[in-house]
Tab-separated table of C-alpha atoms in Angstrom:
chain	number	residue	atom	x	y	z
K	1	GLY	CA	-15.360	7.587	-21.361
K	2	SER	CA	-14.610	4.245	-22.845
K	3	TRP	CA	-13.929	2.461	-19.543
K	4	PHE	CA	-17.277	0.682	-19.847
K	5	ILE	CA	-16.273	-0.916	-23.155
K	6	TYR	CA	-12.971	-2.122	-21.672
K	7	ALA	CA	-14.658	-3.472	-18.535
K	8	LEU	CA	-17.593	-5.154	-20.304
K	9	PRO	CA	-15.831	-8.446	-21.228
K	10	TRP	CA	-14.509	-8.832	-17.680
K	11	ALA	CA	-17.933	-8.044	-16.251
K	12	LEU	CA	-19.661	-10.599	-18.484
K	13	VAL	CA	-17.160	-13.324	-17.587
K	14	PHE	CA	-17.510	-12.481	-13.895
K	15	LEU	CA	-21.304	-12.455	-14.154
K	16	VAL	CA	-21.443	-15.904	-15.748
K	17	LEU	CA	-18.885	-17.367	-13.333
K	18	SER	CA	-20.712	-15.821	-10.363
K	19	TYR	CA	-23.978	-17.425	-11.445
K	20	PHE	CA	-22.406	-20.875	-11.599
K	21	ALA	CA	-20.528	-20.345	-8.318
K	22	ILE	CA	-23.748	-19.356	-6.546
K	23	GLN	CA	-25.567	-22.357	-8.025
K	24	PHE	CA	-22.759	-24.664	-6.909
K	25	PHE	CA	-21.988	-23.296	-3.432
K	26	TYR	CA	-25.465	-22.183	-2.343
K	27	LYS	CA	-27.709	-24.816	-3.890
K	28	PRO	CA	-30.835	-25.248	-1.741
K	29	GLU	CA	-31.132	-28.581	0.028
K	30	LYS	CA	-34.770	-28.882	-0.991
K	31	GLU	CA	-36.981	-27.060	-3.464
K	32	VAL	CA	-39.051	-24.309	-1.821
K	33	GLN	CA	-42.577	-23.777	-3.105
K	34	LEU	CA	-44.519	-20.697	-2.023
K	35	PRO	CA	-48.266	-20.382	-2.459
K	36	SER	CA	-49.384	-18.026	-5.218
K	37	ASP	CA	-51.022	-15.648	-2.725
K	38	PHE	CA	-48.007	-15.500	-0.370
K	39	ILE	CA	-47.063	-11.882	-1.139
K	40	SER	CA	-50.629	-10.578	-0.973
K	41	ASN	CA	-51.086	-12.327	2.406
K	42	GLN	CA	-47.892	-10.774	3.708
K	43	LEU	CA	-49.069	-7.313	2.597
K	44	LEU	CA	-52.397	-7.872	4.352
K	45	ASP	CA	-50.566	-8.880	7.541
K	46	LEU	CA	-48.523	-5.676	7.414
K	47	GLY	CA	-51.616	-3.532	7.163
K	48	LYS	CA	-51.854	0.073	6.011
K	49	MET	CA	-48.750	2.244	6.161
K	50	SER	CA	-48.620	4.483	9.216
K	51	ARG	CA	-48.129	8.262	9.018
K	52	GLN	CA	-44.465	7.882	9.983
K	53	GLU	CA	-43.864	5.176	7.387
K	54	THR	CA	-45.483	7.297	4.665
K	55	ILE	CA	-43.401	10.351	5.580
K	56	THR	CA	-40.243	8.251	5.685
K	57	ALA	CA	-40.977	6.707	2.275
K	58	LEU	CA	-41.673	10.116	0.681
K	59	VAL	CA	-38.554	11.691	2.218
K	60	LEU	CA	-36.454	8.725	1.106
K	61	ILE	CA	-37.768	8.874	-2.478
K	62	ALA	CA	-37.220	12.641	-2.665
K	63	THR	CA	-33.721	12.275	-1.187
K	64	LEU	CA	-32.760	9.603	-3.703
K	65	ILE	CA	-34.071	11.705	-6.592
K	66	PHE	CA	-32.117	14.773	-5.461
K	67	TRP	CA	-28.977	12.670	-4.975
K	68	MET	CA	-29.284	11.359	-8.539
K	69	LEU	CA	-29.895	14.860	-9.909
K	70	GLU	CA	-27.103	16.530	-7.930
K	71	ARG	CA	-25.249	17.657	-11.064
K	72	VAL	CA	-28.448	18.960	-12.657
K	73	THR	CA	-29.808	20.822	-9.631
K	74	GLY	CA	-26.459	21.914	-8.226
K	75	VAL	CA	-27.641	21.015	-4.704
K	76	SER	CA	-24.971	19.106	-2.791
K	77	SER	CA	-25.860	15.640	-1.537
K	78	THR	CA	-24.788	16.790	1.917
K	79	ILE	CA	-27.394	19.558	1.882
K	80	VAL	CA	-30.043	17.124	0.624
K	81	SER	CA	-29.191	14.710	3.444
K	82	LEU	CA	-29.378	17.432	6.071
K	83	ILE	CA	-32.730	18.655	4.753
K	84	ALA	CA	-34.094	15.087	4.803
K	85	LEU	CA	-32.888	14.631	8.370
K	86	SER	CA	-34.416	17.966	9.381
K	87	ILE	CA	-37.765	16.961	7.870
K	88	LEU	CA	-37.737	13.641	9.722
K	89	LEU	CA	-36.850	15.377	12.991
K	90	GLY	CA	-39.265	18.270	12.426
K	91	LEU	CA	-42.224	16.002	11.666
K	92	LYS	CA	-41.343	13.866	14.702
K	93	VAL	CA	-40.694	10.724	12.692
K	94	ILE	CA	-37.424	10.503	14.636
K	95	SER	CA	-37.257	11.996	18.115
K	96	VAL	CA	-34.198	13.906	19.295
K	97	PRO	CA	-33.346	11.289	21.969
K	98	GLN	CA	-33.593	8.529	19.342
K	99	PHE	CA	-31.320	10.534	17.082
K	100	LYS	CA	-28.774	11.159	19.832
K	101	ASN	CA	-28.755	7.759	21.526
K	102	GLY	CA	-30.174	5.295	19.020
K	103	ILE	CA	-27.465	5.703	16.411
K	104	PRO	CA	-23.944	4.255	16.864
K	105	TRP	CA	-22.145	7.483	16.013
K	106	ASN	CA	-18.643	6.080	16.543
K	107	ALA	CA	-19.305	3.387	13.896
K	108	ILE	CA	-20.781	5.932	11.472
K	109	LEU	CA	-17.784	8.243	11.877
K	110	PHE	CA	-15.370	5.337	11.388
K	111	ILE	CA	-17.141	4.208	8.210
K	112	GLY	CA	-17.277	7.806	6.941
K	113	PHE	CA	-13.562	8.272	7.499
K	114	ALA	CA	-12.740	4.927	5.886
K	115	LEU	CA	-14.887	5.621	2.825
K	116	ASN	CA	-13.308	9.037	2.305
K	117	LEU	CA	-9.713	7.830	2.451
K	118	GLY	CA	-9.873	7.362	-1.318
K	119	VAL	CA	-10.487	11.119	-1.651
K	120	VAL	CA	-8.275	12.421	1.159
K	121	LEU	CA	-5.097	10.464	0.460
K	122	PRO	CA	-4.745	11.691	-3.157
K	123	ALA	CA	-5.518	15.246	-2.017
K	124	VAL	CA	-2.518	15.227	0.334
K	125	GLY	CA	-0.238	13.419	-2.135
K	126	VAL	CA	0.024	10.028	-0.445
K	127	ASP	CA	-0.945	8.271	-3.689
K	128	LYS	CA	2.051	9.786	-5.530
K	129	TRP	CA	4.393	8.793	-2.715
K	130	ILE	CA	3.123	5.204	-2.712
K	131	SER	CA	3.199	5.124	-6.527
K	132	SER	CA	6.855	6.122	-6.588
K	133	SER	CA	7.578	3.552	-3.863
K	134	LEU	CA	5.770	0.795	-5.779
K	135	SER	CA	7.378	1.544	-9.140
K	136	GLY	CA	10.413	-0.585	-8.234
K	137	VAL	CA	8.202	-3.473	-7.143
K	138	LEU	CA	5.853	-3.358	-10.146
K	139	GLN	CA	8.476	-2.691	-12.837
K	140	PRO	CA	9.446	-6.375	-13.258
K	141	VAL	CA	5.824	-7.524	-13.747
K	142	LEU	CA	4.668	-4.726	-16.076
K	143	GLY	CA	5.734	-6.693	-19.142
K	144	ASN	CA	3.476	-9.651	-18.330
K	145	PRO	CA	-0.216	-8.641	-18.105
K	146	TYR	CA	-1.258	-11.940	-16.488
K	147	LEU	CA	1.318	-11.653	-13.737
K	148	LEU	CA	0.444	-7.958	-13.359
K	149	ILE	CA	-3.228	-8.806	-12.707
K	150	ILE	CA	-2.254	-11.364	-10.071
K	151	VAL	CA	0.162	-8.978	-8.328
K	152	LEU	CA	-2.320	-6.069	-8.396
K	153	THR	CA	-5.095	-8.310	-7.051
K	154	LEU	CA	-2.886	-9.446	-4.174
K	155	MET	CA	-1.826	-5.863	-3.445
K	156	ILE	CA	-5.438	-4.632	-3.379
K	157	TYR	CA	-6.366	-7.537	-1.119
K	158	ALA	CA	-3.491	-6.637	1.233
K	159	ALA	CA	-4.565	-2.979	1.200
K	160	ARG	CA	-8.004	-4.049	2.417
K	161	PHE	CA	-6.416	-4.595	5.828
K	162	LEU	CA	-5.562	-0.885	5.933
K	163	LEU	CA	-8.535	0.585	4.063
K	164	VAL	CA	-11.924	-0.672	5.212
K	165	SER	CA	-13.713	0.308	2.030
K	166	LEU	CA	-13.071	-1.732	-1.106
K	167	THR	CA	-14.027	1.358	-3.094
K	168	ALA	CA	-11.326	3.380	-1.335
K	169	ALA	CA	-8.735	0.642	-1.887
K	170	VAL	CA	-9.512	0.303	-5.594
K	171	THR	CA	-9.623	4.094	-6.058
K	172	MET	CA	-6.228	4.450	-4.402
K	173	PHE	CA	-4.709	1.705	-6.533
K	174	VAL	CA	-6.138	3.063	-9.765
K	175	LEU	CA	-4.703	6.490	-8.968
K	176	MET	CA	-1.335	5.034	-7.943
K	177	VAL	CA	-0.844	2.379	-10.602
K	178	LEU	CA	-2.405	4.064	-13.645
K	179	PRO	CA	0.642	6.276	-14.375
K	180	LEU	CA	2.948	3.256	-14.157
K	181	ILE	CA	0.776	1.139	-16.440
K	182	THR	CA	0.250	3.837	-19.073
K	183	SER	CA	3.960	4.600	-19.183
K	184	SER	CA	4.706	0.922	-19.858
K	185	SER	CA	2.168	0.692	-22.723
K	186	VAL	CA	0.025	-1.997	-21.049
K	187	SER	CA	-3.392	-2.208	-22.682
K	188	PRO	CA	-6.195	-0.549	-20.696
K	189	PHE	CA	-8.184	-3.757	-21.257
K	190	VAL	CA	-5.961	-5.327	-18.585
């Protein structure tokens, strides 16, 4: 929809401010000059790609293409991921012991659960419960868009302690706060 048009001014302001903040906070102590043949020398040092590196690169490119074309092909990204993993295991790019022991599965499961909270919580109705609970808190600030932005920013920041993923936190807040904001006739630009 038109969300891009509403977000564009904020994005441009943020982009410009980010550039100046990076220049100010992360200014190099001295100017770094690299020789003109630096990259070609690094590529020569790496040498030719091995069989495993070539297979991995091709599988990764194919996986990314199928992920981007998920709506066109109708093949779920989960199926694409499993096929890519099967190819890497089948062609012995990754061995079974490496797969079992070399991956921190508890961290991957934790991250997967945290990232999917933004989908699960609305599915079970937690977003509506929190939205109704927050309506009393947000009602006084709905008339002032500047104060509303500050309060919502602080609330999203506080939610980051509960939800690991920023995407999940923002998704939850959009789903919870959008009905309140639209009912109070606050501009979507805010």
